[in-house]
Amino acid sequence: MDKVNFPPALAKGDKIAICSPAGAIKPEVVEAAIPVLEEQGWTIEVMPNALGQNGSYSGTDDERFADLEAAFANPEVKAILCARGGYGLVHILDRLSRLPIADNPKWVIGFSDVSALHALMASKGLASIHSSMCSGIGRGAEDEDNKALFDILRGQRPVHIFDSHNYDRQGIATGTLLGGNVAVLAELISTPYDILRPDTILFIEDVAEPIYKIERILYQLKLNGVLAKLRGLVVGQFTEYKPDDNYADMESMIRDMVAQYDYPVAFNVPVGHVDHNVPLIESAKVTLKVSPSGRNSIIFHR
């Protein structure tokens, strides 16, 4: 991967724009997050359509695009916090790609459907942050994941340490970290925003997807040569699904899908649609350590 541009660290008084680029959100969820961010010394701007609703979306395609376009264009905005995920970013991804977002880099924050926006940022050579959004930030500044997110925004690079799992494959790998919601990212295969590619440390998570659907995506990655050529795999949280006739859980299926390869694999990493959702810097260089000691780690390089 070419050199990655990290947006500048946030300083006291810097502005964070809150956008809802996909699903509609309850205003009180955004309102609970704002004072937590203001306590950090940052100024918050809720974009005009962020609290709107149009069907299941926060606004029409034009309205959602307009909010992001304005946030990216405003030099006072240093970070864009996506209020929530849902579905809908893919509708405006092409228009967003034509914006000069690399000219004035700023942090993009979110997960779930926001994985599509992270993929766009990666295509522009920009780092971004896969992390909790307004509902998570609303838990307060003492929340460990929020502390880690705020540290990243201030220019620090985290070290995440987490428990091992019986299915882990031990080893150490260094490479570019990319990933997110695997169903969203699978929709972008063979587009300019395809980040499911070889020679990366891939992290994956999802919610409410049947086991066979995730298996089908992994088979696609196997057949196109990606799965065999990863440097490492980080298996986050897969939630709200049922066992099927073939597998009791998602992790068993993933274990079998990658059994023939020799790169390190870490299971049960706290990333995804769960309360404990550690922030990860997309496109950053990291070292993944899957250890026999019972403690694994993801170390972010400067």
Short mmCIF file of C-alpha atoms in Angstrom, two decimals:
data_model
loop_
_atom_site.label_atom_id
_atom_site.label_comp_id
_atom_site.label_asym_id
_atom_site.label_seq_id
_atom_site.Cartn_x
_atom_site.Cartn_y
_atom_site.Cartn_z
CA MET A 1 0.00 0.00 0.00
CA ASP A 2 1.18 3.51 -0.80
CA LYS A 3 2.01 5.98 1.96
CA VAL A 4 -0.97 6.76 4.17
CA ASN A 5 -1.81 10.30 5.21
CA PHE A 6 -2.89 10.68 8.83
CA PRO A 7 -5.17 13.66 9.48
CA PRO A 8 -3.79 16.19 11.98
CA ALA A 9 -4.35 15.63 15.67
CA LEU A 10 -7.20 17.58 17.23
CA ALA A 11 -6.41 20.48 19.55
CA LYS A 12 -8.58 22.30 22.07
CA GLY A 13 -11.29 24.26 20.29
CA ASP A 14 -11.19 22.19 17.10
CA LYS A 15 -14.51 21.38 15.50
CA ILE A 16 -16.12 17.94 15.10
CA ALA A 17 -19.03 17.70 12.67
CA ILE A 18 -21.73 15.12 13.40
CA CYS A 19 -23.30 13.65 10.27
CA SER A 20 -25.81 10.84 9.74
CA PRO A 21 -24.76 9.49 6.33
CA ALA A 22 -27.01 6.44 6.44
CA GLY A 23 -29.78 5.60 8.94
CA ALA A 24 -31.93 7.99 10.95
CA ILE A 25 -31.00 8.45 14.60
CA LYS A 26 -32.95 9.48 17.68
CA PRO A 27 -31.97 13.08 18.55
CA GLU A 28 -31.47 12.20 22.21
CA VAL A 29 -28.65 9.79 21.27
CA VAL A 30 -26.74 12.62 19.59
CA GLU A 31 -27.58 15.01 22.41
CA ALA A 32 -26.07 12.60 24.95
CA ALA A 33 -22.79 12.42 23.01
CA ILE A 34 -22.29 16.15 22.55
CA PRO A 35 -21.35 17.08 26.15
CA VAL A 36 -18.91 14.15 26.34
CA LEU A 37 -17.07 15.56 23.32
CA GLU A 38 -17.30 19.12 24.59
CA GLU A 39 -15.68 18.01 27.86
CA GLN A 40 -12.62 17.18 25.78
CA GLY A 41 -12.40 20.80 24.68
CA TRP A 42 -13.81 20.33 21.19
CA THR A 43 -16.54 22.31 19.45
CA ILE A 44 -19.43 20.33 18.03
CA GLU A 45 -21.48 21.12 14.94
CA VAL A 46 -24.53 18.97 14.21
CA MET A 47 -24.99 19.11 10.46
CA PRO A 48 -28.39 20.31 9.15
CA ASN A 49 -29.77 16.91 8.16
CA ALA A 50 -28.13 14.78 10.84
CA LEU A 51 -31.31 14.53 12.92
CA GLY A 52 -33.70 14.22 10.00
CA GLN A 53 -35.65 11.26 8.68
CA ASN A 54 -36.64 10.09 5.22
CA GLY A 55 -37.96 6.56 5.40
CA SER A 56 -35.25 4.58 7.21
CA TYR A 57 -32.61 7.16 6.27
CA SER A 58 -31.65 10.42 7.94
CA GLY A 59 -32.44 12.28 4.74
CA THR A 60 -32.59 12.00 1.00
CA ASP A 61 -29.43 11.04 -0.86
CA ASP A 62 -28.91 14.71 -1.69
CA GLU A 63 -29.36 15.80 1.93
CA ARG A 64 -26.99 13.19 3.31
CA PHE A 65 -24.41 13.99 0.65
CA ALA A 66 -24.76 17.73 1.31
CA ASP A 67 -23.95 17.30 4.99
CA LEU A 68 -20.80 15.31 4.27
CA GLU A 69 -19.77 17.60 1.43
CA ALA A 70 -20.05 20.63 3.70
CA ALA A 71 -18.17 18.92 6.53
CA PHE A 72 -15.33 17.83 4.26
CA ALA A 73 -15.10 21.29 2.68
CA ASN A 74 -15.03 23.26 5.94
CA PRO A 75 -11.41 23.82 7.01
CA GLU A 76 -12.56 24.39 10.59
CA VAL A 77 -13.88 20.82 10.80
CA LYS A 78 -11.08 18.51 11.92
CA ALA A 79 -13.12 15.32 12.36
CA ILE A 80 -16.42 13.90 11.09
CA LEU A 81 -18.30 11.73 13.57
CA CYS A 82 -20.93 9.54 11.99
CA ALA A 83 -23.92 9.49 14.33
CA ARG A 84 -24.85 5.88 13.48
CA GLY A 85 -24.67 3.24 10.77
CA GLY A 86 -27.68 1.53 9.28
CA TYR A 87 -27.71 1.39 5.49
CA GLY A 88 -27.36 4.03 2.82
CA LEU A 89 -23.76 5.20 2.42
CA VAL A 90 -23.36 3.21 -0.77
CA HIS A 91 -25.97 5.50 -2.38
CA ILE A 92 -23.64 8.50 -2.19
CA LEU A 93 -20.21 6.87 -2.30
CA ASP A 94 -19.48 7.77 -5.93
CA ARG A 95 -20.35 11.43 -5.37
CA LEU A 96 -18.25 11.51 -2.23
CA SER A 97 -15.32 10.04 -4.16
CA ARG A 98 -15.28 13.06 -6.45
CA LEU A 99 -14.75 15.47 -3.56
CA PRO A 100 -11.18 16.72 -2.94
CA ILE A 101 -11.13 15.10 0.51
CA ALA A 102 -7.39 14.39 0.35
CA ASP A 103 -6.66 18.13 0.09
CA ASN A 104 -7.81 18.78 3.67
CA PRO A 105 -7.56 15.48 5.57
CA LYS A 106 -9.79 15.03 8.60
CA TRP A 107 -10.65 12.07 10.75
CA VAL A 108 -13.73 10.06 9.85
CA ILE A 109 -15.16 8.12 12.81
CA GLY A 110 -17.69 5.28 12.87
CA PHE A 111 -18.37 1.62 12.11
CA SER A 112 -21.04 -0.71 10.66
CA ASP A 113 -22.31 0.84 7.39
CA VAL A 114 -19.63 3.51 7.84
CA SER A 115 -17.22 0.78 6.69
CA ALA A 116 -18.07 1.96 3.17
CA LEU A 117 -16.84 5.45 4.03
CA HIS A 118 -13.67 4.00 5.56
CA ALA A 119 -13.13 2.13 2.29
CA LEU A 120 -13.44 5.42 0.40
CA MET A 121 -10.92 7.07 2.72
CA ALA A 122 -8.51 4.18 2.20
CA SER A 123 -8.88 4.57 -1.58
CA LYS A 124 -7.73 8.18 -1.14
CA GLY A 125 -4.73 7.16 0.97
CA LEU A 126 -6.25 8.53 4.19
CA ALA A 127 -6.38 6.92 7.61
CA SER A 128 -9.71 6.82 9.44
CA ILE A 129 -11.09 5.44 12.71
CA HIS A 130 -13.33 2.39 13.01
CA SER A 131 -14.95 2.98 16.39
CA SER A 132 -18.05 3.66 18.44
CA MET A 133 -20.43 6.39 17.32
CA CYS A 134 -22.85 8.59 19.25
CA SER A 135 -24.50 5.84 21.29
CA GLY A 136 -21.13 4.59 22.51
CA ILE A 137 -19.69 8.04 23.10
CA GLY A 138 -22.78 8.85 25.15
CA ARG A 139 -21.59 6.38 27.79
CA GLY A 140 -19.15 9.04 28.96
CA ALA A 141 -15.51 10.08 28.98
CA GLU A 142 -14.53 7.41 31.50
CA ASP A 143 -15.46 4.59 29.12
CA GLU A 144 -12.20 2.86 28.14
CA ASP A 145 -13.04 2.69 24.44
CA ASN A 146 -13.94 6.38 24.41
CA LYS A 147 -10.66 7.22 26.14
CA ALA A 148 -8.79 5.28 23.45
CA LEU A 149 -10.72 7.06 20.69
CA PHE A 150 -10.01 10.48 22.17
CA ASP A 151 -6.32 9.60 22.52
CA ILE A 152 -6.19 8.69 18.82
CA LEU A 153 -7.82 11.99 17.90
CA ARG A 154 -5.13 13.76 19.93
CA GLY A 155 -2.39 12.01 17.96
CA GLN A 156 -1.59 8.93 20.02
CA ARG A 157 -1.30 5.40 18.66
CA PRO A 158 -2.98 2.69 20.74
CA VAL A 159 -1.91 -0.75 21.87
CA HIS A 160 -4.92 -3.03 22.29
CA ILE A 161 -4.47 -6.10 24.48
CA PHE A 162 -7.16 -8.76 24.60
CA ASP A 163 -7.71 -12.34 25.72
CA SER A 164 -6.80 -15.31 23.57
CA HIS A 165 -9.32 -17.81 22.19
CA ASN A 166 -9.17 -21.55 21.69
CA TYR A 167 -9.31 -21.15 17.91
CA ASP A 168 -6.42 -18.67 17.71
CA ARG A 169 -3.50 -19.42 15.42
CA GLN A 170 -0.34 -18.10 17.00
CA GLY A 171 2.17 -15.88 15.26
CA ILE A 172 3.32 -12.32 14.66
CA ALA A 173 2.52 -10.27 11.56
CA THR A 174 3.10 -6.68 10.55
CA GLY A 175 1.11 -4.96 7.84
CA THR A 176 -1.62 -2.51 6.92
CA LEU A 177 -4.82 -2.91 8.95
CA LEU A 178 -8.02 -2.76 6.91
CA GLY A 179 -11.51 -4.10 7.38
CA GLY A 180 -14.82 -3.54 9.09
CA ASN A 181 -18.31 -4.84 8.51
CA VAL A 182 -17.67 -7.75 6.17
CA ALA A 183 -21.08 -7.74 4.44
CA VAL A 184 -20.73 -4.03 3.63
CA LEU A 185 -17.18 -4.50 2.37
CA ALA A 186 -18.16 -7.51 0.27
CA GLU A 187 -20.55 -5.26 -1.66
CA LEU A 188 -17.53 -3.19 -2.72
CA ILE A 189 -15.46 -6.04 -4.18
CA SER A 190 -14.23 -5.16 -7.69
CA THR A 191 -15.09 -1.48 -7.19
CA PRO A 192 -12.57 1.33 -6.65
CA TYR A 193 -13.32 0.99 -2.91
CA ASP A 194 -12.41 -2.67 -2.55
CA ILE A 195 -10.24 -3.08 0.57
CA LEU A 196 -10.65 -6.86 0.82
CA ARG A 197 -7.30 -7.46 -0.77
CA PRO A 198 -4.12 -9.49 -0.28
CA ASP A 199 -1.12 -8.50 1.81
CA THR A 200 -3.12 -6.83 4.59
CA ILE A 201 -4.08 -7.61 8.16
CA LEU A 202 -7.83 -7.91 7.76
CA PHE A 203 -10.36 -7.39 10.55
CA ILE A 204 -13.97 -8.47 10.18
CA GLU A 205 -17.21 -8.20 12.16
CA ASP A 206 -20.93 -8.32 11.43
CA VAL A 207 -24.41 -8.37 12.91
CA ALA A 208 -27.53 -10.38 12.05
CA GLU A 209 -25.93 -12.23 9.13
CA PRO A 210 -26.47 -16.01 8.88
CA ILE A 211 -23.38 -18.20 9.09
CA TYR A 212 -23.73 -19.37 5.50
CA LYS A 213 -23.74 -15.80 4.19
CA ILE A 214 -20.45 -14.97 5.91
CA GLU A 215 -19.06 -18.29 4.67
CA ARG A 216 -20.10 -17.36 1.14
CA ILE A 217 -18.18 -14.07 1.40
CA LEU A 218 -15.10 -15.91 2.70
CA TYR A 219 -15.35 -18.37 -0.18
CA GLN A 220 -15.37 -15.45 -2.58
CA LEU A 221 -12.18 -14.20 -0.93
CA LYS A 222 -10.73 -17.69 -1.16
CA LEU A 223 -11.57 -18.07 -4.84
CA ASN A 224 -10.19 -14.66 -5.78
CA GLY A 225 -6.92 -15.37 -3.97
CA VAL A 226 -7.28 -12.86 -1.13
CA LEU A 227 -7.81 -15.24 1.77
CA ALA A 228 -4.59 -17.16 1.13
CA LYS A 229 -2.48 -14.02 0.87
CA LEU A 230 -3.47 -12.13 4.01
CA ARG A 231 -0.74 -11.29 6.51
CA GLY A 232 -3.10 -11.84 9.43
CA LEU A 233 -6.77 -12.05 10.34
CA VAL A 234 -8.56 -10.37 13.24
CA VAL A 235 -11.97 -11.92 13.90
CA GLY A 236 -14.18 -9.46 15.71
CA GLN A 237 -17.67 -9.95 17.08
CA PHE A 238 -20.42 -11.65 15.10
CA THR A 239 -23.73 -11.06 16.84
CA GLU A 240 -27.49 -11.64 16.47
CA TYR A 241 -27.33 -14.80 14.37
CA LYS A 242 -28.49 -18.39 14.98
CA PRO A 243 -26.63 -21.71 14.79
CA ASP A 244 -27.33 -23.72 11.65
CA ASP A 245 -27.17 -27.40 10.70
CA ASN A 246 -23.47 -27.12 9.84
CA TYR A 247 -22.00 -24.90 12.55
CA ALA A 248 -22.91 -24.08 16.11
CA ASP A 249 -21.20 -20.69 15.85
CA MET A 250 -19.60 -18.29 13.38
CA GLU A 251 -16.13 -18.77 14.84
CA SER A 252 -16.08 -22.50 14.03
CA MET A 253 -16.89 -21.78 10.40
CA ILE A 254 -14.19 -19.11 10.15
CA ARG A 255 -11.68 -21.45 11.84
CA ASP A 256 -12.35 -24.07 9.15
CA MET A 257 -12.20 -21.54 6.31
CA VAL A 258 -8.67 -20.42 7.24
CA ALA A 259 -7.34 -23.74 8.55
CA GLN A 260 -5.10 -24.34 5.52
CA TYR A 261 -3.21 -21.05 5.86
CA ASP A 262 -0.34 -20.21 8.19
CA TYR A 263 -0.79 -16.54 9.11
CA PRO A 264 -1.79 -15.53 12.65
CA VAL A 265 -5.50 -15.43 13.41
CA ALA A 266 -6.99 -13.81 16.52
CA PHE A 267 -10.57 -14.67 17.47
CA ASN A 268 -13.05 -12.94 19.78
CA VAL A 269 -11.44 -9.52 19.39
CA PRO A 270 -13.61 -6.74 20.93
CA VAL A 271 -14.61 -5.05 17.68
CA GLY A 272 -18.12 -4.80 16.29
CA HIS A 273 -21.75 -4.38 17.31
CA VAL A 274 -21.06 -4.78 21.02
CA ASP A 275 -20.57 -2.38 23.93
CA HIS A 276 -16.82 -3.06 24.12
CA ASN A 277 -15.77 -1.89 20.66
CA VAL A 278 -12.12 -0.83 20.60
CA PRO A 279 -11.14 1.89 18.12
CA LEU A 280 -8.98 0.75 15.22
CA ILE A 281 -7.12 3.01 12.80
CA GLU A 282 -7.91 1.92 9.26
CA SER A 283 -4.93 1.95 6.85
CA ALA A 284 -2.43 2.16 9.74
CA LYS A 285 0.60 -0.07 9.98
CA VAL A 286 0.19 -2.49 12.88
CA THR A 287 1.78 -5.54 14.42
CA LEU A 288 -0.60 -8.34 15.33
CA LYS A 289 0.70 -10.68 18.05
CA VAL A 290 -1.22 -13.89 18.70
CA SER A 291 0.57 -15.36 21.67
CA PRO A 292 0.58 -18.63 23.64
CA SER A 293 0.61 -16.51 26.81
CA GLY A 294 -3.16 -16.04 26.75
CA ARG A 295 -2.91 -12.33 25.85
CA ASN A 296 -2.93 -11.07 22.27
CA SER A 297 -2.28 -7.56 21.01
CA ILE A 298 -2.61 -5.13 18.13
CA ILE A 299 0.15 -2.54 18.22
CA PHE A 300 -0.21 0.59 16.08
CA HIS A 301 2.97 2.05 14.59
CA ARG A 302 3.74 5.71 14.09
#
